[in-house]
Amino acid sequence: MSNLQLSHTNTPTWLYRGISEIFPNQPDSQDANDNLAQRLALTKRPLRVKLGIDPTGADIHLGHSIPVRKLRAFQDAGHTAVLIIGDFTARIGDPTGKSEVRRQLSIAEVKQNAETYLDQVRPILDFDTPGRLEIRYNSEWLAGLDLTKILDLLATMTVGQMLAKEGFAERFQQENPIYIHEFLYPLMQGYDSVAIQADVELGGTDQKFNIAVGRDLQRHFGQTPQFGLLVPIIIGTDGVQKMSKSLGNYVGLGENALSMYSKLEKIPDALLEEYFELLTNLPLGDLPKEPRDRQKLLALNIVTQYHGETAAKEAQNAAADIVKTGFTAQADAVPEFPLANVEFPAKLFYILKVSGLCKSSGEGQRLIKDGGVKLEGDRVSDVDLTFDSPAPLDGKVLQVGRKKFIRLIS
Ligand code: TYR
């Protein structure tokens, strides 16, 4: 993409797919310190590839998944992903791109958010192959820094350099207050690179300044400076603004399959190419020609990554149902039926009758025999299916044909 100058030797395609910038970047250099492809080719040990995420909110979205996916590509090439959960940095919050100081978060708020983050990135990263993943919380080294060490960090930068950072520059000019603790943020992120001895740091294009500070600090502490690898900031589902939670144009990694699918199958044509490049591993050369087919393939592929193939196909069918009938079992608007009305043990055909999904037990039996009954999306084949208690049915959707649904509640 964009303005990358690539060398034609030593260019692993996985490295260059969907990236905005690598720095330093001397594509024809044989020096492994200023040519990442060269470093990858010559290294005798797995590189330590850093990605930090600040748990400032509860959810992450597809935009955040882009550097995580690149991290996975490094894992697959045999390198070590060092995922930093910024439990300490999150308390200040990255001032990058913010026009005002952020509210500082409490330790408890951050802890709660951090717990949900790992679950959300789990489908993307290789958690299983030994040596491929380190998860570190940056409070490990940041919480205990003493003033002597902090002064040492502060003395590596000037106010002028700090004010050159986008965001700070405008705020200073507009006399919008910048608090001194905000100046510490890039230094803390940079110190993380020192603490974990990063060889490469990944981030969105907005992270260039912070990653460059990491290089300076590593040099200061006698380490070889890391490479920066920047990925684009993605446009949201509205096709206009960058994907963001506050704008509501996002697809959350924790969303259910149907909700994800429904958003992704409507992605505007102009964004499809970029979404395929950044959010899937599909070869870009042979995508379907028809825009509608492209949308469906994109949605199916991404939902499969997070929910598996079966759930993704079900979501695709459910989404088609919504188009045809305006309704599906997985939507929220399913009427609830209290199981308190049912005497247990109970046969499923009896529950069909009591709940009003059919007129008689006989009809219920016939419906099951004909394959017209689904429980939580799975077709029921056993006419005599019996439940001893309401517990296994609680919260499940019982469906007859395409249009009749209830949610069983105990
Ligand atoms: N500043 C990064 C962001 O806002 C998060 C981060 C935190 C990155 C700590 C690296 C790091 O060491 O996206």
Coordinates of N, CA and C and ligand atoms in Angstrom, one line a residue, residues 50-54 84 86 89 94 96 138 185 188-190 192-193 201-202 206-207 210, ligand 1:
K50 N 6.7 -6.5 19.3 CA 5.8 -5.9 20.4 C 4.6 -5.3 19.8
L51 N 3.5 -5.6 20.5 CA 2.3 -4.8 20.3 C 1.6 -4.5 21.6
G52 N 1.4 -3.2 21.9 CA 0.7 -2.8 23.1 C -0.7 -2.4 22.9
I53 N -1.6 -2.8 23.8 CA -3.0 -2.4 23.8 C -3.3 -1.8 25.2
D54 N -3.9 -0.7 25.2 CA -4.3 -0.1 26.5 C -5.8 -0.5 26.8
I84 N 1.6 -6.6 24.9 CA 1.6 -5.8 26.2 C 0.3 -5.3 26.5
G86 N -1.5 -2.8 28.4 CA -1.0 -1.5 29.0 C -1.8 -1.2 30.3
T89 N -0.2 2.1 31.4 CA -0.3 3.2 30.5 C -1.8 3.6 30.3
D94 N -3.4 7.2 26.1 CA -2.5 7.8 25.1 C -3.1 9.1 24.6
T96 N -2.3 10.7 22.1 CA -2.2 10.8 20.6 C -3.6 11.0 20.0
N138 N 2.2 -3.9 31.6 CA 3.4 -3.0 31.8 C 3.5 -2.4 33.2
Y185 N 3.5 9.9 28.7 CA 3.0 8.8 28.0 C 3.9 8.2 27.0
M188 N 6.7 6.3 28.6 CA 6.3 5.1 29.2 C 6.2 4.0 28.1
Q189 N 5.6 4.3 27.0 CA 5.4 3.4 25.9 C 6.8 3.0 25.4
G190 N 7.7 4.0 25.3 CA 9.0 3.7 24.8 C 9.8 2.8 25.8
D192 N 8.6 0.6 27.7 CA 8.1 -0.8 27.5 C 9.0 -1.5 26.5
S193 N 9.4 -0.8 25.4 CA 10.3 -1.5 24.4 C 11.6 -1.9 25.0
E201 N 8.3 -3.0 16.7 CA 7.0 -2.6 17.4 C 5.9 -2.3 16.3
L202 N 4.8 -2.9 16.5 CA 3.7 -2.7 15.6 C 2.7 -1.7 16.2
D206 N -0.9 6.2 13.7 CA -0.9 7.3 14.7 C 0.2 7.0 15.8
Q207 N 0.8 5.8 15.8 CA 1.7 5.5 16.8 C 3.2 5.8 16.5
N210 N 5.3 7.7 19.2 CA 5.6 6.9 20.4 C 6.6 5.8 20.1
Ligands
TYR1 N1 -0.4 3.7 22.8 C1 -0.9 2.5 22.3 C2 -2.3 2.8 21.7 O1 -2.9 3.7 22.2 C3 -1.0 1.4 23.3 C4 0.4 0.9 23.8 C5 0.7 0.9 25.1 C6 1.4 0.6 22.9 C7 1.9 0.5 25.6 C8 2.6 0.2 23.3 C9 2.9 0.1 24.7 O2 4.1 -0.3 25.2 O3 -2.8 2.2 20.8

